[in-house]
Structures are given as C-alpha cells and as structure tokens.
CSV table of C-alpha atoms in Angstrom, one decimal:
chain,number,residue,atom,x,y,z
A,1,MET,CA,0.0,0.0,0.0
A,2,SER,CA,1.3,3.4,-1.0
A,3,ARG,CA,1.8,6.2,1.6
A,4,ARG,CA,-1.0,8.2,0.0
A,5,SER,CA,-3.5,5.3,0.0
A,6,GLY,CA,-2.5,4.6,3.6
A,7,ILE,CA,-3.4,8.1,4.6
A,8,LEU,CA,-6.7,7.9,2.8
A,9,GLU,CA,-7.6,4.6,4.5
A,10,PHE,CA,-6.8,6.1,7.9
A,11,ALA,CA,-9.0,9.2,7.2
A,12,VAL,CA,-11.9,7.1,5.8
A,13,LEU,CA,-11.9,4.8,8.8
A,14,GLY,CA,-11.7,7.8,11.2
A,15,LEU,CA,-14.6,9.6,9.6
A,16,LEU,CA,-16.8,6.5,9.4
A,17,ARG,CA,-16.0,5.8,13.1
A,18,GLU,CA,-18.0,9.0,13.8
A,19,SER,CA,-21.0,7.9,11.7
A,20,PRO,CA,-21.9,5.9,8.6
A,21,MET,CA,-21.8,7.9,5.3
A,22,HIS,CA,-22.4,7.5,1.6
A,23,GLY,CA,-19.6,8.1,-0.9
A,24,TYR,CA,-20.6,11.7,-1.8
A,25,GLU,CA,-20.9,12.8,1.8
A,26,LEU,CA,-17.6,11.1,2.7
A,27,ARG,CA,-15.7,12.8,-0.1
A,28,LYS,CA,-17.2,16.1,0.9
A,29,ARG,CA,-16.0,15.6,4.5
A,30,LEU,CA,-12.5,14.6,3.3
A,31,ASN,CA,-12.4,17.8,1.3
A,32,THR,CA,-13.8,20.3,3.8
A,33,SER,CA,-12.6,18.9,7.1
A,34,LEU,CA,-9.3,17.5,5.9
A,35,GLY,CA,-8.2,19.8,3.1
A,36,ILE,CA,-5.2,17.6,2.2
A,37,PHE,CA,-7.6,15.4,0.4
A,38,ARG,CA,-9.0,18.1,-1.9
A,39,ALA,CA,-7.2,16.5,-4.9
A,40,PHE,CA,-8.8,13.1,-4.4
A,41,SER,CA,-11.5,12.1,-6.9
A,42,TYR,CA,-14.2,9.5,-6.8
A,43,GLY,CA,-11.9,7.4,-8.9
A,44,THR,CA,-9.5,7.3,-5.9
A,45,LEU,CA,-12.0,7.1,-3.1
A,46,TYR,CA,-14.2,4.3,-4.3
A,47,PRO,CA,-11.4,1.8,-4.9
A,48,CYS,CA,-10.3,2.5,-1.4
A,49,LEU,CA,-13.8,1.9,-0.1
A,50,LYS,CA,-14.0,-1.4,-2.0
A,51,THR,CA,-10.7,-2.5,-0.6
A,52,LEU,CA,-11.9,-1.8,3.0
A,53,VAL,CA,-15.1,-3.7,2.3
A,54,VAL,CA,-13.1,-6.7,1.0
A,55,ASN,CA,-10.9,-6.6,4.1
A,56,GLY,CA,-14.0,-6.7,6.3
A,57,TRP,CA,-13.4,-3.3,7.8
A,58,LEU,CA,-16.5,-1.7,6.2
A,59,VAL,CA,-19.9,-3.0,5.1
A,60,GLU,CA,-22.2,-1.6,2.3
A,61,GLU,CA,-25.8,-0.9,3.2
A,62,SER,CA,-28.6,0.4,0.9
A,63,SER,CA,-30.4,3.4,2.4
A,64,GLY,CA,-33.2,3.5,-0.2
A,65,PRO,CA,-33.1,7.0,-1.8
A,66,PRO,CA,-31.0,7.5,-4.9
A,67,GLU,CA,-27.4,8.7,-4.4
A,68,ASP,CA,-27.2,12.5,-4.9
A,69,THR,CA,-23.8,12.7,-6.6
A,70,PRO,CA,-22.8,14.9,-9.5
A,71,SER,CA,-22.0,11.8,-11.6
A,72,ALA,CA,-25.4,10.1,-11.0
A,73,PRO,CA,-27.4,9.4,-14.2
A,74,LEU,CA,-30.6,11.4,-14.7
A,75,THR,CA,-32.7,8.2,-15.0
A,76,GLY,CA,-32.4,4.8,-13.5
A,77,ARG,CA,-30.7,6.1,-10.4
A,78,ARG,CA,-29.4,3.5,-8.0
A,79,ALA,CA,-30.2,3.4,-4.3
A,80,LYS,CA,-27.7,5.3,-2.1
A,81,ILE,CA,-25.0,3.1,-0.7
A,82,VAL,CA,-24.0,3.8,2.9
A,83,TYR,CA,-20.7,2.6,4.3
A,84,ARG,CA,-20.6,1.5,7.9
A,85,LEU,CA,-17.6,0.7,10.0
A,86,THR,CA,-17.4,-2.9,11.3
A,87,ALA,CA,-15.9,-4.1,14.6
A,88,GLY,CA,-12.9,-5.1,12.6
A,89,GLY,CA,-12.7,-1.7,11.0
A,90,ARG,CA,-12.9,-0.1,14.5
A,91,GLU,CA,-10.0,-2.2,15.7
A,92,ARG,CA,-8.0,-1.4,12.5
A,93,PHE,CA,-8.5,2.3,13.1
A,94,GLU,CA,-7.5,2.1,16.7
A,95,ASP,CA,-4.3,0.3,15.7
A,96,LEU,CA,-3.5,3.0,13.1
A,97,LEU,CA,-4.3,5.7,15.6
A,98,SER,CA,-1.8,4.2,18.1
A,99,GLN,CA,1.1,4.2,15.7
A,100,THR,CA,3.8,6.7,16.2
A,101,GLY,CA,6.4,5.7,13.6
A,102,PRO,CA,8.2,8.1,11.2
A,103,ASP,CA,5.3,8.2,8.7
A,104,ALA,CA,3.2,10.0,11.4
A,105,TYR,CA,5.6,13.0,11.2
A,106,GLU,CA,5.4,13.5,7.4
A,107,ASP,CA,3.5,16.5,6.1
A,108,GLU,CA,0.3,14.9,4.8
A,109,HIS,CA,0.1,12.0,7.3
A,110,PHE,CA,0.7,14.4,10.2
A,111,ALA,CA,-2.2,16.6,9.0
A,112,ALA,CA,-4.5,13.6,8.9
A,113,ARG,CA,-3.3,12.4,12.3
A,114,PHE,CA,-3.7,15.8,13.9
A,115,ALA,CA,-7.3,16.0,12.6
A,116,PHE,CA,-8.1,12.9,14.8
A,117,PHE,CA,-6.2,14.0,17.9
A,118,GLY,CA,-9.6,14.3,19.7
A,119,GLN,CA,-9.7,10.5,19.5
A,120,THR,CA,-6.1,9.9,20.3
A,121,SER,CA,-4.6,9.3,23.7
A,122,ARG,CA,-2.4,12.0,25.2
A,123,GLU,CA,0.7,9.7,25.2
A,124,VAL,CA,0.4,9.1,21.5
A,125,ARG,CA,-0.3,12.8,20.8
A,126,MET,CA,2.9,13.7,22.6
A,127,ARG,CA,4.9,11.2,20.6
A,128,VAL,CA,3.5,12.4,17.3
A,129,LEU,CA,4.0,16.1,18.2
A,130,GLU,CA,7.5,15.7,19.4
A,131,GLY,CA,8.4,13.5,16.4
A,132,ARG,CA,7.0,16.2,14.1
A,133,ARG,CA,8.9,18.9,15.8
A,134,SER,CA,12.1,16.9,15.6
A,135,ARG,CA,11.6,16.3,11.9
A,136,LEU,CA,11.0,20.0,11.2
A,137,GLU,CA,14.0,21.1,13.3
A,138,GLU,CA,16.2,18.8,11.2
A,139,ARG,CA,14.6,20.2,8.0
A,140,LEU,CA,15.2,23.8,9.3
A,141,GLU,CA,18.9,23.1,10.0
A,142,LYS,CA,19.4,21.7,6.5
A,143,MET,CA,17.6,24.7,5.0
A,144,ARG,CA,19.8,27.1,6.9
A,145,ALA,CA,23.0,25.3,6.0
A,146,SER,CA,21.9,25.2,2.3
A,147,LEU,CA,21.1,28.9,2.4
A,148,ALA,CA,24.5,29.8,3.9
A,149,ARG,CA,26.3,27.9,1.1
A,150,THR,CA,24.3,29.3,-1.8
A,151,ARG,CA,23.3,32.8,-0.6
A,152,GLU,CA,25.9,34.6,-2.8
A,153,ARG,CA,24.8,32.7,-5.9
A,154,LEU,CA,21.0,33.4,-5.6
A,155,ASP,CA,19.1,36.2,-7.1
A,156,SER,CA,16.9,38.3,-4.8
A,157,TYR,CA,13.7,36.5,-5.7
A,158,THR,CA,15.0,33.0,-5.1
A,159,LEU,CA,16.6,34.2,-1.9
A,160,GLU,CA,13.2,35.6,-0.7
A,161,LEU,CA,11.5,32.3,-1.6
A,162,GLN,CA,14.0,30.4,0.5
A,163,ARG,CA,13.5,32.7,3.4
A,164,HIS,CA,9.8,32.3,3.1
A,165,GLY,CA,10.1,28.6,3.3
A,166,MET,CA,12.3,28.8,6.4
A,167,GLU,CA,9.9,31.2,8.1
A,168,SER,CA,7.0,28.8,7.4
A,169,VAL,CA,8.9,26.0,9.1
A,170,GLU,CA,9.9,28.2,12.0
A,171,ARG,CA,6.2,29.2,12.5
A,172,GLU,CA,5.2,25.5,12.6
A,173,VAL,CA,7.9,24.7,15.1
A,174,ARG,CA,6.7,27.5,17.4
A,175,TRP,CA,3.2,26.2,17.0
A,176,LEU,CA,4.3,22.7,17.9
A,177,ASN,CA,6.1,24.1,21.0
A,178,GLU,CA,2.9,25.6,22.2
A,179,LEU,CA,1.0,22.4,21.7
A,180,ILE,CA,3.6,20.3,23.4
A,181,GLU,CA,3.7,22.7,26.4
A,182,SER,CA,-0.1,22.6,26.6
A,183,GLU,CA,-0.1,18.8,26.6
A,184,ARG,CA,2.7,18.7,29.3
A,185,SER,CA,1.0,21.2,31.6
A,186,GLY,CA,-2.3,19.3,31.4
A,187,ARG,CA,-4.3,22.3,30.1
A,188,HIS,CA,-7.2,20.4,28.6
A,189,ARG,CA,-11.0,20.3,28.6
A,190,ARG,CA,-12.6,17.3,30.3
A,191,ASN,CA,-15.5,15.8,28.4
A,192,GLY,CA,-17.2,14.4,31.6
A,193,GLN,CA,-17.2,15.1,35.3
A,194,ASP,CA,-15.1,12.0,35.9
A,195,GLY,CA,-12.7,12.9,33.1
A,196,SER,CA,-13.6,10.0,30.9
A,197,PRO,CA,-13.8,10.6,27.1
A,198,GLN,CA,-17.1,10.8,25.4
A,199,PRO,CA,-18.4,7.7,23.5
A,200,GLY,CA,-16.6,7.2,20.3
A,201,THR,CA,-13.4,8.8,21.4
A,202,SER,CA,-10.2,7.4,23.0
A,203,GLY,CA,-8.7,10.6,24.5
A,204,GLU,CA,-9.5,14.0,25.9
A,205,LYS,CA,-10.1,17.0,23.7
A,206,ASP,CA,-7.8,19.8,24.6
A,207,ASP,CA,-7.7,23.6,24.7
A,208,LEU,CA,-5.3,24.1,21.8
A,209,PRO,CA,-3.4,27.3,21.1
A,210,ARG,CA,-5.4,29.5,18.6
A,211,SER,CA,-2.6,31.9,17.6
A,212,ARG,CA,-2.1,30.4,14.1
A,213,GLU,CA,-4.8,31.5,11.7
A,214,ASP,CA,-3.5,29.2,9.0
A,215,SER,CA,-4.0,26.1,11.2
A,216,ARG,CA,-7.8,26.3,10.7
A,217,PRO,CA,-9.3,23.8,8.3
A,218,ASP,CA,-10.1,25.2,4.8
A,219,SER,CA,-13.9,25.3,4.5
A,220,SER,CA,-13.9,25.4,0.7
A,221,ASP,CA,-15.8,22.6,-1.0
A,222,ASP,CA,-14.5,20.9,-4.1
A,223,THR,CA,-17.0,18.6,-5.8
A,224,ALA,CA,-15.1,17.9,-9.0
A,225,THR,CA,-15.0,14.3,-9.9
C-alpha cells in the first residue's frame, strides 16, 4: 500500500467511526474537514472503499433514496450506498491511531493524524507532536545550511523564496512548541465530570493554542470528480 493510499484509508476509517456515510458525503467531509484530500476524486475514493469492504473493515448498506452525486445518471438512479464501520474496522482504526512511527511525522500524514487528535490518547499525541517537531527542526537546520552555502549565488527572488520557506517551518515549530507545552501542563478540557472521554473517542479534547490563523481547516468545497 502506498503512503497516500494509507493516509486515505486512515482518514476514511476515522470519519466512518463517527457515523456511517455514503460516498458523496464522505468525499465532501474529506475535502472540507481534511483539506489535504481536496485532490482526491471518486476514482480514488471508491477503490479505497471497495478494498476496505473486502478486508472486512466496512460493510455496504442500501439506504433507499438515490445517491445524490454529480455523476449520477438522470434516469435509473441506484439506491444510495452507505458505508458503515465494522468491529474489525474499528480495531483497524484504533491500531492505526496508536502508531507513532516516522510516517506519522510527514507532512500529509501528520495533518491527517492531527485531525483525529480528539480520538487519540495523550501519550500518542505527545509522541507524534515531538516527532513532528524533531523532523521540522532537522529540516530547518538543513535549509539554513543550504542557504548559507548558496546565498551569494542566488538572485533576490530566489533568496526571498528560500527565506519564506524557512519562516513557514519556523512558525510551525513555534506552534508545535505551544501544543507540546499545553499537553505537558495538562491544560485540557474534560469531556465528563469523571474525566472520561465521550463515547466514540479514546482521549480527551484539549484547549489548543489558537494563535495560528493558518491552522484552521479550509472550509472550501471541491465537488469535482
């Protein structure tokens, strides 16, 4: 399984853990809630769904009304197919959610993992955040070294582009520092009086730093097939 398809599998299982959905609704949620999937088409999503069904992690159910998708024919519409997570699919998502290997620190995979931090234990969140910060600090060091070697050979526009890239990484490192400090200090919002998570979650939701405007999900909707 490729890294991209692995991220899509994780996100699909995570969204269906919240509630069953049909394909059009699921793709819309991937686009609006998880903007990194904006480029995914039905031609990418449905093979993933079929694979998850074959693996026993999802089941297909007919909900009766025709599926309201842009590609649905004008006549002879089929009943809407709803995808529901199975017990095996829930176990599969919990296993993926607990993983803290190097893939969890990469750009797209980290974004998907962060979107489901509300369902992730604090220990795993800390490992992922610290791993991401370490990865970016390594990247930042390499960028600075490269800029120091090539500064004299770069024109002003290329130099500004490199500086812009460095500033973006530096901003994310500062943001990660805030998140990690928040986790360590225990500044979080309990979901119940006894501190237990709400049904359907495996960890507490936290009061996260709100200083980064660009950390908010993109609410734009892409319905292209």
